[in-house]
Amino acid sequence: MVKVSPSILSADFCRLGTEVDDIRNAGADYVHVDVMDGIFVPNISIGLPVIESLRKATDMFLDVHLMIDRPHRYAERFCKAGADLITIHVEADQPQDIFSCIETVKAQGKKIGISVKPQTPASVLLPYLEQLDLVLVMTVEPGFGGQKFMYDMLPKIEELRQLINQHAPACELEVDGGVYANTARLCKQAGADVLVAGSAVFKVPDREEAIRMIRDA
Ligand code: DX5
Ligand code: ZN
């Protein structure tokens, strides 16, 4: 069954603890936390102190998506702040720093993922794939919630499904951006294991129904 990871980017930050309890009760599998630095993406969101607070407030799996430049500089601190999974962007660091970042996160006993932006081909992940716990395919340009799903990313999801099956069968395949019930169905058919959904979950009153519609799509 596909996992659902609601993105708190669309939550009410004044009531973050309640929002996270709400999605827990509504059946969410992970909590997706979007960290943006205003450099790698043209937006600024939240960082280490919020992850520390979330860690104290919930036992849910914290799926931390780092949209920051040269993430190897901060990976260890995000692990220590309480992330369960750190996903970095392949476009954001040099290969040698990506390899060292993978080592750092694993040494902290945490999971490591790598994400690809829409214009980045699947093949760039090949050197890292066997060491990864998760691959994240962006189906919008990273930086903002509420954008339209890019249907032309579906072949890349299929391609990564094949590559993961061949090289790293335990690795999860996550999709992020514009996921609603209709697009969730296409992502599942293309081979996704985890679906991130911000607006679809947090911008509706009935989160349980929203999560169910994505999972059962
Ligand atoms: C975008 C973020 C996403 C975003 C998804 O850069 O990585 O996680 O919150 O939001 P929706 O589901 O609204 O597209
Ligand atoms: Zn994200």
Coordinates of C-alpha atoms and ligand atoms in Angstrom, one line a residue:
M1 CA 0.0 0.0 0.0
V2 CA 1.3 3.5 -0.8
K3 CA 2.4 5.7 2.0
V4 CA 1.1 9.3 2.4
S5 CA 3.4 12.0 3.7
P6 CA 1.5 15.3 4.2
S7 CA 3.7 18.4 3.7
I8 CA 3.3 20.8 6.6
L9 CA 4.3 23.7 4.2
S10 CA 0.5 24.0 3.7
A11 CA -0.3 23.7 7.4
D12 CA -1.1 26.5 9.9
F13 CA 2.3 27.1 11.5
C14 CA 0.6 28.8 14.5
R15 CA -1.0 25.5 15.4
L16 CA 1.7 23.1 14.1
G17 CA 1.5 20.6 17.0
T18 CA -2.3 20.3 16.5
E19 CA -1.9 20.0 12.8
V20 CA 0.5 17.1 13.1
D21 CA -1.7 15.3 15.6
D22 CA -4.5 15.8 13.2
I23 CA -2.8 14.1 10.3
R24 CA -1.6 11.4 12.6
N25 CA -5.2 10.6 13.6
A26 CA -6.2 10.9 10.0
G27 CA -3.8 8.1 9.1
A28 CA -0.7 9.8 7.6
D29 CA 2.4 7.6 7.4
Y30 CA 5.1 10.3 7.5
V31 CA 5.3 14.1 8.1
H32 CA 7.0 15.8 5.2
V33 CA 9.0 18.9 6.3
D34 CA 10.1 21.3 3.5
V35 CA 13.2 23.2 4.4
M36 CA 14.0 26.1 2.0
D37 CA 17.0 28.5 2.1
G38 CA 16.1 31.2 -0.5
I39 CA 19.2 30.2 -2.5
F40 CA 18.6 26.7 -3.9
V41 CA 14.9 27.7 -4.3
P42 CA 13.3 31.1 -4.5
N43 CA 11.5 30.8 -1.2
I44 CA 12.3 30.6 2.5
S45 CA 10.4 28.3 4.9
I46 CA 11.5 26.7 8.1
G47 CA 14.6 25.1 9.6
L48 CA 16.3 23.4 12.6
P49 CA 14.4 24.9 15.5
V50 CA 11.0 23.8 14.0
I51 CA 12.3 20.2 13.5
E52 CA 13.5 20.2 17.1
S53 CA 10.1 21.3 18.3
L54 CA 8.3 18.7 16.1
R55 CA 10.6 16.0 17.4
K56 CA 9.4 16.8 21.0
A57 CA 5.8 17.0 20.0
T58 CA 5.4 13.8 18.0
D59 CA 6.7 10.3 17.5
M60 CA 5.8 10.4 13.8
F61 CA 8.4 9.7 11.1
L62 CA 9.9 13.0 10.1
D63 CA 10.6 13.1 6.3
V64 CA 12.8 16.1 5.9
H65 CA 13.2 17.5 2.4
L66 CA 16.2 19.8 2.3
M67 CA 15.9 22.4 -0.6
I68 CA 19.1 24.1 0.4
D69 CA 22.4 24.8 -1.2
R70 CA 25.3 22.5 -0.3
P71 CA 23.2 20.4 2.1
H72 CA 26.3 18.4 3.3
R73 CA 27.1 21.4 5.6
Y74 CA 23.9 20.9 7.6
A75 CA 22.9 17.2 7.3
E76 CA 24.4 16.2 10.7
R77 CA 22.5 19.0 12.5
F78 CA 19.2 18.1 10.9
C79 CA 19.8 14.5 12.0
K80 CA 20.6 15.6 15.6
A81 CA 17.5 17.9 15.5
G82 CA 15.3 14.8 15.1
A83 CA 14.8 14.0 11.4
D84 CA 14.2 10.4 10.6
L85 CA 15.0 10.8 6.9
I86 CA 17.0 13.5 5.2
T87 CA 16.5 14.1 1.5
I88 CA 19.0 16.3 -0.3
H89 CA 19.0 17.5 -3.9
V90 CA 21.4 16.0 -6.3
E91 CA 21.7 19.4 -8.0
A92 CA 22.7 21.2 -4.8
D93 CA 26.1 19.6 -4.0
Q94 CA 29.3 18.2 -5.6
P95 CA 29.4 14.4 -6.0
Q96 CA 32.1 14.0 -3.4
D97 CA 30.0 16.0 -0.9
I98 CA 26.9 14.0 -1.7
F99 CA 28.9 10.8 -1.0
S100 CA 30.1 12.2 2.3
C101 CA 26.6 13.4 3.2
I102 CA 25.3 9.9 2.7
E103 CA 27.9 8.6 5.1
T104 CA 27.2 11.3 7.6
V105 CA 23.5 10.7 7.7
K106 CA 23.9 6.9 7.9
A107 CA 26.5 7.3 10.7
Q108 CA 23.8 9.1 12.7
G109 CA 21.5 6.1 12.2
K110 CA 19.1 8.0 10.0
K111 CA 17.8 7.4 6.5
I112 CA 19.1 9.2 3.4
G113 CA 17.3 10.2 0.2
I114 CA 18.2 12.1 -2.9
S115 CA 15.7 14.2 -4.9
V116 CA 15.7 15.2 -8.6
K117 CA 14.2 18.5 -9.9
P118 CA 12.0 18.2 -13.0
Q119 CA 14.8 19.0 -15.5
T120 CA 17.2 16.5 -14.0
P121 CA 17.4 13.1 -15.6
A122 CA 16.9 9.9 -13.6
S123 CA 20.4 8.6 -14.6
V124 CA 22.3 11.1 -12.5
L125 CA 21.2 9.1 -9.4
L126 CA 22.9 5.9 -10.6
P127 CA 26.2 6.4 -8.8
Y128 CA 24.3 6.8 -5.5
L129 CA 21.3 4.5 -5.9
E130 CA 22.6 1.4 -4.0
Q131 CA 23.3 3.5 -0.9
L132 CA 19.9 5.2 -0.8
D133 CA 16.8 4.6 1.4
L134 CA 14.6 6.9 -0.8
V135 CA 14.5 8.6 -4.1
L136 CA 12.3 11.7 -4.4
V137 CA 10.9 12.8 -7.8
M138 CA 9.7 16.4 -8.0
T139 CA 6.6 16.8 -10.0
V140 CA 6.7 20.6 -9.7
E141 CA 9.6 23.0 -9.6
P142 CA 10.6 23.0 -5.9
G143 CA 9.9 26.1 -3.9
F144 CA 6.1 26.4 -3.4
G145 CA 3.1 24.4 -2.5
G146 CA -0.1 24.5 -4.6
Q147 CA 1.5 24.1 -8.0
K148 CA 0.2 22.0 -10.9
F149 CA 1.4 18.4 -11.3
M150 CA 3.8 18.0 -14.2
Y151 CA 2.4 15.0 -16.1
D152 CA 5.5 14.7 -18.2
M153 CA 7.4 13.5 -15.0
L154 CA 5.5 10.2 -15.1
P155 CA 8.0 8.5 -17.5
K156 CA 10.8 9.5 -15.0
I157 CA 8.9 7.9 -12.1
E158 CA 8.6 4.7 -14.2
E159 CA 12.2 4.8 -15.1
L160 CA 13.3 5.2 -11.5
R161 CA 11.0 2.3 -10.5
Q162 CA 12.9 0.1 -12.9
L163 CA 16.3 1.3 -11.7
I164 CA 15.4 0.9 -8.1
N165 CA 14.1 -2.6 -8.7
Q166 CA 17.4 -3.5 -10.4
H167 CA 19.9 -1.8 -8.1
A168 CA 18.2 -1.0 -4.7
P169 CA 15.0 -3.0 -4.1
A170 CA 14.6 -1.7 -0.5
C171 CA 14.8 2.0 -1.6
E172 CA 11.4 3.8 -1.5
L173 CA 10.3 6.0 -4.4
E174 CA 8.6 9.2 -3.3
V175 CA 6.8 11.8 -5.5
D176 CA 6.3 15.4 -4.4
G177 CA 4.2 18.2 -5.9
G178 CA 0.6 18.6 -7.1
V179 CA -0.5 15.3 -5.7
Y180 CA -4.3 14.9 -5.4
A181 CA -6.4 11.7 -5.8
N182 CA -6.3 11.9 -9.6
T183 CA -2.6 12.5 -9.9
A184 CA -1.9 10.0 -7.0
R185 CA -3.4 7.3 -9.1
L186 CA -1.0 8.0 -12.0
C187 CA 2.0 8.1 -9.6
K188 CA 1.0 4.7 -8.1
Q189 CA 0.6 3.2 -11.5
A190 CA 4.1 4.5 -12.4
G191 CA 5.5 2.8 -9.3
A192 CA 5.6 5.3 -6.5
D193 CA 5.7 4.0 -2.9
V194 CA 5.3 7.3 -1.0
L195 CA 3.2 10.3 -2.0
V196 CA 3.8 13.8 -0.6
A197 CA 0.7 16.0 -0.4
G198 CA 0.5 19.5 1.0
S199 CA -2.5 21.4 -0.3
A200 CA -4.6 18.2 -0.9
V201 CA -4.4 17.4 2.8
F202 CA -4.0 20.6 4.7
K203 CA -6.3 22.9 2.7
V204 CA -9.4 20.7 3.2
P205 CA -11.4 20.3 6.4
D206 CA -11.5 16.5 6.3
R207 CA -7.9 15.3 6.4
E208 CA -8.9 11.7 6.9
E209 CA -10.9 11.6 3.7
A210 CA -8.1 13.5 1.8
I211 CA -5.5 10.9 2.9
R212 CA -7.8 8.0 2.2
M213 CA -8.6 9.4 -1.3
I214 CA -4.9 9.6 -2.1
R215 CA -4.0 6.2 -0.7
D216 CA -6.9 4.4 -2.3
A217 CA -6.7 6.3 -5.6
Ligands
DX5_1 C1 7.5 22.1 -3.0 C2 7.6 21.1 -1.8 C3 6.4 20.3 -1.7 C4 5.1 21.0 -1.5 C5 4.0 20.2 -2.0 O1 8.8 22.6 -3.2 O2 8.7 20.3 -1.9 O3 6.5 19.3 -0.6 O4 4.8 21.4 -0.2 O5 2.8 20.9 -2.0 P1 1.5 20.5 -2.9 O6 1.1 19.1 -2.5 O7 0.6 21.6 -2.5 O8 2.0 20.6 -4.3
ZN2 ZN 8.8 18.6 -0.4

